[in-house]
Short mmCIF file of C-alpha atoms and ligand atoms in Angstrom, two decimals:
data_model
loop_
_atom_site.label_atom_id
_atom_site.label_comp_id
_atom_site.label_asym_id
_atom_site.label_seq_id
_atom_site.Cartn_x
_atom_site.Cartn_y
_atom_site.Cartn_z
CA MET A 967 109.94 114.64 86.78
CA GLU A 968 109.43 117.73 88.86
CA ASN A 969 112.21 120.17 88.07
CA LYS A 970 112.57 121.60 91.54
CA GLU A 971 111.90 120.05 94.89
CA LYS A 972 109.76 122.09 97.19
CA ILE A 973 110.94 122.41 100.77
CA VAL A 974 108.38 121.97 103.50
CA GLU A 975 109.36 122.82 107.07
CA TYR A 976 107.82 121.80 110.35
CA LEU A 977 108.71 122.32 113.97
CA LEU A 978 107.95 119.46 116.29
CA GLU A 979 108.39 119.73 119.99
CA ALA A 980 107.89 116.69 122.19
CA GLY A 981 106.66 117.37 125.69
CA GLU A 982 104.24 116.65 128.46
CA PHE A 983 100.88 118.42 128.54
CA GLU A 984 97.34 118.10 129.79
CA TRP A 985 94.99 116.77 127.17
CA GLU A 986 91.22 116.65 127.42
CA ILE A 987 90.01 113.42 125.82
CA ALA A 988 86.38 114.09 126.76
CA PRO A 989 84.70 116.98 128.60
CA GLY A 990 86.27 117.03 132.07
CA LYS A 991 88.41 113.97 131.38
CA VAL A 992 92.01 115.13 131.31
CA VAL A 993 95.12 112.99 130.98
CA THR A 994 98.78 113.91 131.29
CA ALA A 995 99.84 113.16 127.75
CA TRP A 996 103.21 113.07 126.04
CA GLY A 997 103.11 114.22 122.48
CA PHE A 998 104.05 116.74 119.82
CA ASN A 999 103.25 120.47 119.96
CA LYS A 1000 100.83 119.91 122.85
CA GLN A 1001 98.38 118.09 120.57
CA LEU A 1002 97.22 114.53 120.51
CA PRO A 1003 97.78 113.32 117.82
CA GLY A 1004 100.65 115.64 116.84
CA PRO A 1005 100.14 118.04 113.92
CA ILE A 1006 99.36 116.52 110.53
CA ILE A 1007 102.45 116.87 108.40
CA LYS A 1008 101.45 117.49 104.78
CA ALA A 1009 103.57 117.45 101.66
CA ASP A 1010 103.35 116.70 97.97
CA ARG A 1011 105.13 113.74 96.48
CA GLY A 1012 108.77 114.63 95.80
CA ASP A 1013 108.93 117.43 98.38
CA LYS A 1014 111.79 117.71 100.79
CA LEU A 1015 110.71 117.74 104.42
CA ILE A 1016 112.77 119.49 107.03
CA ILE A 1017 111.58 118.72 110.51
CA LYS A 1018 113.19 120.61 113.32
CA PHE A 1019 112.67 118.50 116.36
CA LYS A 1020 113.15 119.43 119.98
CA ASN A 1021 112.79 117.02 122.86
CA ASN A 1022 111.25 118.57 125.97
CA LEU A 1023 110.38 115.24 127.53
CA LYS A 1024 112.27 114.14 130.62
CA GLU A 1025 113.64 111.13 128.77
CA PRO A 1026 115.37 110.53 125.44
CA THR A 1027 113.37 109.88 122.29
CA VAL A 1028 113.66 109.50 118.51
CA ILE A 1029 111.08 109.92 115.76
CA HIS A 1030 110.44 107.19 113.25
CA TRP A 1031 108.73 108.08 109.94
CA HIS A 1032 106.68 104.98 109.47
CA GLY A 1033 106.35 104.03 105.80
CA ILE A 1034 108.56 106.72 104.30
CA ARG A 1035 111.29 105.45 101.97
CA LEU A 1036 114.00 107.69 103.39
CA PRO A 1037 117.75 107.27 103.89
CA ALA A 1038 118.65 104.89 106.75
CA SER A 1039 120.24 107.72 108.73
CA MET A 1040 116.82 109.44 108.95
CA ASP A 1041 114.84 106.35 109.99
CA GLY A 1042 114.71 107.44 113.61
CA THR A 1043 115.81 104.30 115.42
CA ASP A 1044 118.55 103.90 117.98
CA ALA A 1045 120.45 101.81 115.43
CA VAL A 1046 121.03 104.84 113.19
CA GLN A 1047 121.04 107.83 115.51
CA LYS A 1048 121.81 108.77 119.05
CA PRO A 1049 118.50 109.24 120.86
CA VAL A 1050 117.67 112.91 121.33
CA ALA A 1051 118.32 113.67 125.00
CA PRO A 1052 116.01 115.91 127.06
CA GLY A 1053 116.48 119.52 125.96
CA GLU A 1054 118.30 118.56 122.76
CA GLU A 1055 117.37 119.04 119.13
CA PHE A 1056 117.68 117.09 115.93
CA GLU A 1057 116.87 117.97 112.35
CA TYR A 1058 115.28 115.33 110.17
CA ARG A 1059 115.62 115.94 106.43
CA PHE A 1060 114.33 113.68 103.72
CA ILE A 1061 112.41 113.59 100.47
CA VAL A 1062 108.98 111.97 100.42
CA PRO A 1063 109.06 109.83 97.28
CA ASP A 1064 105.62 108.23 97.56
CA ALA A 1065 102.08 109.48 97.94
CA GLY A 1066 99.99 107.96 100.68
CA THR A 1067 99.03 107.85 104.33
CA PHE A 1068 102.02 107.59 106.63
CA TRP A 1069 102.69 108.44 110.24
CA TYR A 1070 105.39 109.35 112.65
CA HIS A 1071 105.89 108.07 116.13
CA SER A 1072 108.38 107.72 118.93
CA HIS A 1073 110.79 104.84 118.53
CA ALA A 1074 112.13 104.92 122.08
CA ASN A 1075 110.42 103.45 125.12
CA GLU A 1076 107.39 103.12 122.85
CA THR A 1077 105.23 101.16 125.26
CA ALA A 1078 105.12 104.27 127.44
CA GLN A 1079 105.73 107.07 124.95
CA MET A 1080 103.25 105.94 122.30
CA GLU A 1081 100.64 104.97 124.85
CA ARG A 1082 100.76 108.58 126.08
CA GLY A 1083 100.39 110.05 122.61
CA MET A 1084 103.72 110.37 120.81
CA TYR A 1085 102.39 110.01 117.28
CA GLY A 1086 100.93 111.94 114.36
CA ALA A 1087 100.01 111.57 110.68
CA LEU A 1088 102.17 112.35 107.67
CA ILE A 1089 100.16 112.77 104.48
CA VAL A 1090 101.75 112.88 101.06
CA ASN A 1091 99.50 114.08 98.25
CA ASP A 1092 99.86 113.60 94.55
CA LYS A 1093 98.24 115.01 91.44
CA ASN A 1094 97.08 111.51 90.50
CA ASP A 1095 95.02 111.13 93.65
CA PRO A 1096 91.31 110.51 93.05
CA ILE A 1097 89.15 113.58 93.54
CA THR A 1098 86.97 113.49 96.62
CA ASP A 1099 84.81 116.18 98.21
CA ASP A 1100 86.91 116.25 101.34
CA GLU A 1101 89.24 114.11 103.35
CA LYS A 1102 89.80 113.21 106.97
CA VAL A 1103 92.65 111.62 108.85
CA LEU A 1104 91.38 109.28 111.55
CA MET A 1105 93.94 107.95 114.01
CA ILE A 1106 92.73 105.05 116.09
CA ASP A 1107 94.06 104.54 119.57
CA ASP A 1108 93.08 103.42 123.02
CA MET A 1109 94.33 104.15 126.51
CA LYS A 1110 94.34 102.09 129.65
CA LEU A 1111 93.51 104.51 132.44
CA THR A 1112 92.71 104.32 136.13
CA SER A 1113 89.51 105.89 137.47
CA ASP A 1114 91.62 109.02 138.16
CA ASN A 1115 92.59 109.19 134.48
CA GLU A 1116 96.15 108.15 135.11
CA PHE A 1117 97.96 105.71 132.90
CA LYS A 1118 97.49 102.41 134.62
CA LYS A 1119 100.66 100.56 135.59
CA PRO A 1120 100.24 96.82 135.85
CA GLY A 1121 101.18 96.09 139.44
CA TRP A 1122 101.43 92.45 140.32
CA PHE A 1123 103.18 89.77 138.30
CA PHE A 1124 100.15 88.35 136.54
CA ALA A 1125 98.99 91.76 135.31
CA ARG A 1126 102.48 92.46 133.97
CA TRP A 1127 102.59 89.05 132.34
CA LEU A 1128 99.21 89.71 130.74
CA GLU A 1129 100.14 93.11 129.37
CA ARG A 1130 103.37 91.76 127.96
CA HIS A 1131 101.60 88.75 126.49
CA ASP A 1132 98.52 90.45 125.02
CA GLY A 1133 99.92 93.87 124.36
CA ARG A 1134 98.36 96.84 126.08
CA GLU A 1135 94.69 97.49 125.35
CA GLY A 1136 92.51 99.92 127.25
CA GLU A 1137 88.86 100.80 127.52
CA THR A 1138 89.30 104.48 126.60
CA LEU A 1139 88.69 104.45 122.85
CA LEU A 1140 90.03 107.37 120.86
CA ILE A 1141 89.74 108.82 117.41
CA ASN A 1142 92.22 111.65 116.95
CA GLY A 1143 92.75 111.83 120.70
CA LYS A 1144 89.05 112.21 121.58
CA GLU A 1145 86.56 109.86 123.17
CA ASN A 1146 83.02 109.56 121.75
CA SER A 1147 83.71 112.00 118.97
CA GLU A 1148 81.47 112.96 116.10
CA ILE A 1149 82.52 112.54 112.51
CA ASN A 1150 80.60 114.97 110.31
CA ILE A 1151 79.97 114.59 106.61
CA ASN A 1152 77.49 116.33 104.35
CA ALA A 1153 74.85 114.36 102.50
CA GLY A 1154 75.68 113.61 98.88
CA GLN A 1155 79.42 113.82 99.46
CA ILE A 1156 82.16 111.29 98.92
CA GLU A 1157 85.11 111.66 101.26
CA ARG A 1158 88.48 110.01 101.61
CA TRP A 1159 89.09 108.80 105.13
CA ARG A 1160 92.69 107.96 105.89
CA ILE A 1161 92.65 105.52 108.78
CA ILE A 1162 95.77 104.85 110.81
CA ASN A 1163 95.93 102.35 113.65
CA SER A 1164 98.29 103.98 116.13
CA SER A 1165 97.39 101.79 119.09
CA SER A 1166 99.79 99.52 120.96
CA ALA A 1167 97.98 96.29 120.31
CA ARG A 1168 94.36 96.78 119.30
CA TYR A 1169 93.02 95.01 116.24
CA PHE A 1170 90.46 97.27 114.62
CA LEU A 1171 87.90 95.58 112.38
CA LEU A 1172 86.35 98.66 110.81
CA HIS A 1173 82.61 98.57 110.24
CA LEU A 1174 80.18 101.41 109.48
CA ASP A 1175 76.97 99.77 110.69
CA GLY A 1176 77.04 97.58 107.59
CA LYS A 1177 77.26 100.42 105.06
CA GLU A 1178 79.45 99.77 102.05
CA PHE A 1179 82.67 101.68 101.53
CA GLN A 1180 85.56 101.39 99.11
CA ILE A 1181 89.16 100.59 99.99
CA ILE A 1182 91.34 102.75 97.73
CA SER A 1183 94.76 102.78 99.34
CA THR A 1184 96.91 100.71 101.71
CA ASP A 1185 100.19 101.37 103.59
CA GLY A 1186 102.19 102.23 100.47
CA GLY A 1187 99.61 104.13 98.42
CA LEU A 1188 96.76 103.57 95.97
CA ILE A 1189 95.75 100.06 95.03
CA GLU A 1190 94.88 99.26 91.43
CA SER A 1191 91.12 99.50 91.71
CA PRO A 1192 88.68 100.30 94.49
CA ARG A 1193 87.32 97.37 96.47
CA THR A 1194 83.81 97.60 97.85
CA VAL A 1195 83.50 96.05 101.31
CA THR A 1196 81.58 96.44 104.56
CA GLU A 1197 84.54 95.74 106.85
CA VAL A 1198 88.31 95.81 106.85
CA LEU A 1199 90.80 94.65 109.48
CA ILE A 1200 93.34 97.33 110.42
CA THR A 1201 96.05 95.91 112.67
CA PRO A 1202 98.52 98.06 114.65
CA ALA A 1203 100.49 100.40 112.31
CA GLU A 1204 98.49 99.52 109.20
CA ARG A 1205 96.78 102.19 107.12
CA TYR A 1206 93.73 101.93 104.91
CA ASP A 1207 92.22 104.81 102.98
CA ILE A 1208 88.58 104.39 102.21
CA ALA A 1209 86.10 106.33 100.09
CA VAL A 1210 82.83 106.75 101.97
CA GLY A 1211 79.44 108.06 100.94
CA PRO A 1212 77.24 109.42 99.59
CA PHE A 1213 74.91 109.27 102.59
CA ASN A 1214 71.46 110.81 103.18
CA GLU A 1215 70.78 113.87 105.26
CA GLY A 1216 70.06 113.04 108.90
CA GLU A 1217 71.63 109.59 108.87
CA GLU A 1218 73.58 108.62 111.94
CA PHE A 1219 75.68 105.51 112.40
CA SER A 1220 78.67 104.29 114.31
CA PHE A 1221 82.30 104.13 113.35
CA GLU A 1222 82.99 100.89 115.10
CA SER A 1223 85.16 97.84 115.43
CA LEU A 1224 83.61 94.42 115.14
CA PRO A 1225 85.03 91.75 117.43
CA TYR A 1226 88.19 90.18 116.05
CA ASN A 1227 89.69 87.29 117.92
CA ARG A 1228 93.45 87.69 117.86
CA MET A 1229 93.77 84.87 120.35
CA ALA A 1230 94.88 87.04 123.24
CA SER A 1231 93.44 86.74 126.75
CA ILE A 1232 91.43 89.93 126.19
CA LYS A 1233 87.96 89.04 124.94
CA PRO A 1234 87.10 90.62 121.58
CA LYS A 1235 84.12 92.99 121.64
CA ARG A 1236 82.08 95.11 119.27
CA GLN A 1237 82.95 98.71 120.19
CA THR A 1238 81.92 102.12 118.93
CA PHE A 1239 84.74 104.66 118.57
CA ALA A 1240 82.79 107.58 117.12
CA THR A 1241 79.43 108.52 115.65
CA VAL A 1242 79.08 109.57 112.04
CA LYS A 1243 76.47 112.31 111.53
CA VAL A 1244 75.29 113.25 108.07
CA GLY A 1245 74.48 116.93 107.56
CA LYS A 1246 72.92 119.03 104.79
CA GLN A 1247 72.95 117.96 101.16
CA LYS A 1248 75.79 119.34 99.06
CA THR A 1249 76.71 118.79 95.44
CA SER A 1250 79.59 116.49 94.79
CA ILE A 1251 82.62 116.85 92.55
CA ALA A 1252 84.07 113.51 93.60
CA SER A 1253 85.18 110.91 91.11
CA ILE A 1254 86.77 107.64 92.12
CA PRO A 1255 88.05 106.06 88.91
CA SER A 1256 87.87 102.30 88.47
CA LYS A 1257 91.58 102.30 87.77
CA LEU A 1258 93.47 104.06 90.54
CA SER A 1259 97.05 103.00 89.85
CA GLU A 1260 99.17 100.27 88.37
CA ILE A 1261 101.18 97.90 90.53
CA LYS A 1262 103.65 95.67 88.73
CA PRO A 1263 104.05 92.34 90.49
CA LEU A 1264 107.58 91.87 91.82
CA ALA A 1265 107.52 88.08 91.81
CA LEU A 1266 105.40 85.03 91.12
CA GLN A 1267 103.62 83.27 93.93
CA ASN A 1268 106.01 80.31 93.79
CA ALA A 1269 109.21 82.41 93.75
CA GLU A 1270 112.08 80.82 95.65
CA VAL A 1271 112.39 81.92 99.25
CA THR A 1272 115.59 83.84 100.05
CA ARG A 1273 115.07 84.18 103.80
CA LYS A 1274 112.89 82.66 106.49
CA ILE A 1275 111.66 84.55 109.50
CA LYS A 1276 109.80 82.78 112.24
CA PHE A 1277 107.73 84.47 114.95
CA SER A 1278 107.15 82.30 118.00
CA LEU A 1279 106.71 82.35 121.75
CA GLY A 1280 109.03 80.67 124.21
CA PRO A 1281 109.32 80.28 127.97
CA SER A 1282 111.24 82.86 129.94
CA LEU A 1283 112.31 82.41 133.55
CA LYS A 1284 112.22 86.12 134.21
CA ASP A 1285 109.02 87.22 132.47
CA GLY A 1286 107.09 84.00 131.93
CA VAL A 1287 107.10 84.35 128.15
CA ASN A 1288 109.52 85.47 125.46
CA PHE A 1289 108.65 86.82 122.04
CA LEU A 1290 111.04 85.31 119.55
CA ILE A 1291 112.29 85.73 116.02
CA ASN A 1292 114.06 82.64 114.74
CA ASN A 1293 114.08 81.32 118.32
CA ASP A 1294 115.95 84.30 119.70
CA THR A 1295 115.24 87.81 120.96
CA HIS A 1296 116.52 91.12 119.51
CA ILE A 1297 118.40 89.48 116.65
CA ASN A 1298 120.77 90.73 114.00
CA ASP A 1299 119.70 89.17 110.73
CA LYS A 1300 121.87 88.73 107.65
CA PRO A 1301 122.21 91.65 105.23
CA ALA A 1302 120.26 92.19 102.01
CA ARG A 1303 121.96 93.50 98.90
CA VAL A 1304 120.86 96.55 96.96
CA GLY A 1305 118.95 95.52 93.85
CA GLU A 1306 118.52 91.87 94.84
CA LEU A 1307 114.96 90.59 94.90
CA GLN A 1308 114.02 89.52 98.43
CA ILE A 1309 111.51 86.74 98.91
CA TRP A 1310 110.91 86.40 102.61
CA GLU A 1311 108.82 83.69 104.13
CA VAL A 1312 107.44 85.05 107.38
CA SER A 1313 105.77 82.48 109.55
CA ASN A 1314 104.01 82.59 112.87
CA THR A 1315 104.08 79.36 114.84
CA SER A 1316 102.55 80.96 117.93
CA LEU A 1317 98.88 80.76 118.81
CA MET A 1318 98.22 84.50 118.62
CA ASP A 1319 98.34 87.17 115.88
CA HIS A 1320 101.37 89.40 115.20
CA PRO A 1321 101.58 92.35 112.78
CA PHE A 1322 104.96 92.10 110.97
CA HIS A 1323 106.48 95.47 110.01
CA LEU A 1324 109.45 96.21 107.75
CA HIS A 1325 111.11 99.61 108.07
CA GLY A 1326 111.97 101.79 105.07
CA PHE A 1327 110.70 99.64 102.21
CA PHE A 1328 107.41 98.45 100.80
CA PHE A 1329 106.73 94.86 100.01
CA GLN A 1330 104.10 92.93 98.11
CA VAL A 1331 102.46 89.92 99.69
CA ILE A 1332 102.68 87.15 97.10
CA ASP A 1333 101.40 84.16 99.06
CA ILE A 1334 99.25 83.64 102.15
CA ASN A 1335 99.17 80.05 103.40
CA GLY A 1336 99.54 78.76 99.85
CA GLN A 1337 96.95 81.13 98.35
CA PRO A 1338 97.57 84.26 96.29
CA PRO A 1339 96.46 87.50 97.98
CA GLU A 1340 93.07 88.90 96.97
CA TYR A 1341 94.67 91.94 95.37
CA LEU A 1342 98.06 93.52 94.81
CA ALA A 1343 99.13 96.22 97.24
CA TRP A 1344 102.19 97.96 98.61
CA LYS A 1345 102.49 97.21 102.30
CA ASP A 1346 104.90 97.81 105.15
CA THR A 1347 102.90 95.95 107.79
CA ILE A 1348 101.08 92.65 107.40
CA ASN A 1349 99.18 90.63 109.97
CA LEU A 1350 100.20 87.06 110.70
CA PRO A 1351 97.36 85.04 112.22
CA PRO A 1352 98.27 82.00 114.37
CA ARG A 1353 100.07 79.23 112.50
CA SER A 1354 100.21 81.22 109.28
CA LYS A 1355 102.85 81.73 106.64
CA VAL A 1356 103.14 84.59 104.18
CA LYS A 1357 105.63 85.25 101.43
CA ILE A 1358 106.58 88.83 100.76
CA ALA A 1359 108.61 90.24 97.88
CA TRP A 1360 110.63 93.45 97.94
CA ILE A 1361 113.72 94.98 96.40
CA PRO A 1362 116.19 97.05 98.42
CA ASP A 1363 116.72 100.21 96.43
CA ASN A 1364 119.96 102.10 96.86
CA ARG A 1365 119.60 103.10 100.53
CA PRO A 1366 122.26 101.15 102.38
CA GLY A 1367 122.37 101.20 106.16
CA THR A 1368 120.84 99.52 109.16
CA TRP A 1369 117.12 98.79 109.04
CA MET A 1370 114.80 96.71 111.11
CA TYR A 1371 111.69 94.59 111.13
CA HIS A 1372 109.55 93.73 114.11
CA CYS A 1373 106.15 92.88 115.49
CA HIS A 1374 104.21 96.16 115.79
CA ILE A 1375 102.48 95.11 119.00
CA LEU A 1376 104.67 97.39 121.05
CA GLU A 1377 105.02 95.07 124.04
CA HIS A 1378 106.14 92.22 121.78
CA HIS A 1379 108.64 94.43 120.01
CA GLU A 1380 110.03 95.46 123.38
CA ALA A 1381 110.10 91.86 124.59
CA GLY A 1382 112.40 90.87 121.73
CA MET A 1383 110.32 90.23 118.61
CA MET A 1384 112.54 92.44 116.48
CA ALA A 1385 115.56 92.27 114.22
CA HIS A 1386 118.16 94.60 112.79
CA PHE A 1387 119.65 93.92 109.37
CA ASP A 1388 121.78 95.86 106.94
CA VAL A 1389 121.10 96.77 103.35
CA ILE A 1390 124.53 96.69 101.73
CA ASN A 1391 125.95 97.88 98.44
CA ASN A 1392 127.32 95.42 95.95
CA ASP A 1393 130.89 96.51 96.65
CA GLN A 1394 130.52 95.94 100.41
CA PRO A 1395 131.69 92.52 101.56
CA GLU A 1396 129.18 90.58 103.59
CA PRO A 1397 130.14 90.68 107.26
CA GLU A 1398 130.80 87.28 108.79
CA ASN A 1399 129.07 85.64 111.70
CA ILE A 1400 126.45 88.25 112.05
CA SER A 1401 123.44 86.11 112.78
CA HIS A 1402 124.09 85.37 116.44
CA HIS A 1403 125.71 88.58 117.43
CA LYS A 1404 123.25 90.49 119.56
CA HIS A 1405 122.42 94.07 119.05
CA HIS A 1406 122.07 96.23 122.13
CA HIS A 1407 118.61 96.17 123.64
CA HIS A 1408 116.67 99.32 123.97
CA HIS A 1409 115.31 99.23 127.46
CU1 C2O B 2957 106.02 102.00 113.25
CU2 C2O B 2957 109.65 100.30 114.09
O1 C2O B 2957 107.80 101.12 113.69
CU1 CU B 2958 108.36 101.70 110.58
CU1 CU B 2959 103.49 90.29 118.31
#
């Protein structure tokens, strides 16, 4: 127990600005403090963050603190707060109870606002973190631009259908808002790279030219022991922290995505996002212990399911295709009670992938298509391949209010693949007839 919480203050101002993604290549971005990504917010576990936010955009917005276990009223969705109108301010205040790699992003008109850059990282440190020589935050994104560097608007019906169906992917590949950037590391060093997929729809299968690296942390913090791999799939909104190195002086290799077929119309490709360049030799103080943390399992693999959630696609007269949860769009799901173990079976009957995201709470995946997961981890986003079924376990701690879950492909979320639900206290009666009552849409 810390005896006093430290207060950490930030000012965030949303606005429009010119941003150079490559020499001479300038886009009109929307973002925070005229930076893309917005400033890295840093705190220690247990600190209280006060974020004074001002909206200088020409349209309303809200900020969502993706992965932070905060009170519902601070979750930054239109279900819990009035969107911040142009010229208005709002103060977000919350404690950061967990260490890890989190992020913040617009939760209003996201398909436009996030595409233009309304996101940033939120890093929570802890004294139990493994010691590395340095760390980097790497935010992955892409933009779909015209040859004049304007954000491309799909014009005719088929292009609109395609963007809605696939999610928006573009050919301008960014790491921390820059195209073709260099990632520098000294020889002999071990660094922690915190990787955040902030794109609308891109599936990033991280690969470092075949070099081994260690996964040490997922969405909700450190895993139990490092896992040595040569690739890891990072779907929209997921975070993976990896320990990389040591490398040899003069080495050069790409930070790239291998092709991953998410069954969209866009053909998967192998693409380089940045080049890693290894500099002069330096001595290392890094130590990555074989035991990083302890994660107590919440439930057994065969635990009884308390709720079923089905992602599917259906025909729509207006848009060609609808993105459905339990055969409906923008649903209100039944409440969950504080303290009651939740075992949710989330299935995907469609023929494409969807990353499922739960706001405000971490879950453990306990079953994937009948198999146990490879390792225990705290997650807030999990990918559902076509025709798959996962079971997740989580416990609502005492933070009643309205929360949501949705597909984190922004176009699918907008098209209806989302739900609101309440976490209620034990003394609150369960509201009746909630399941087919529609919540207001946010277009
Ligand atoms: Cu990062 Cu509602 O999402
Ligand atoms: Cu979220
Ligand atoms: Cu989806």
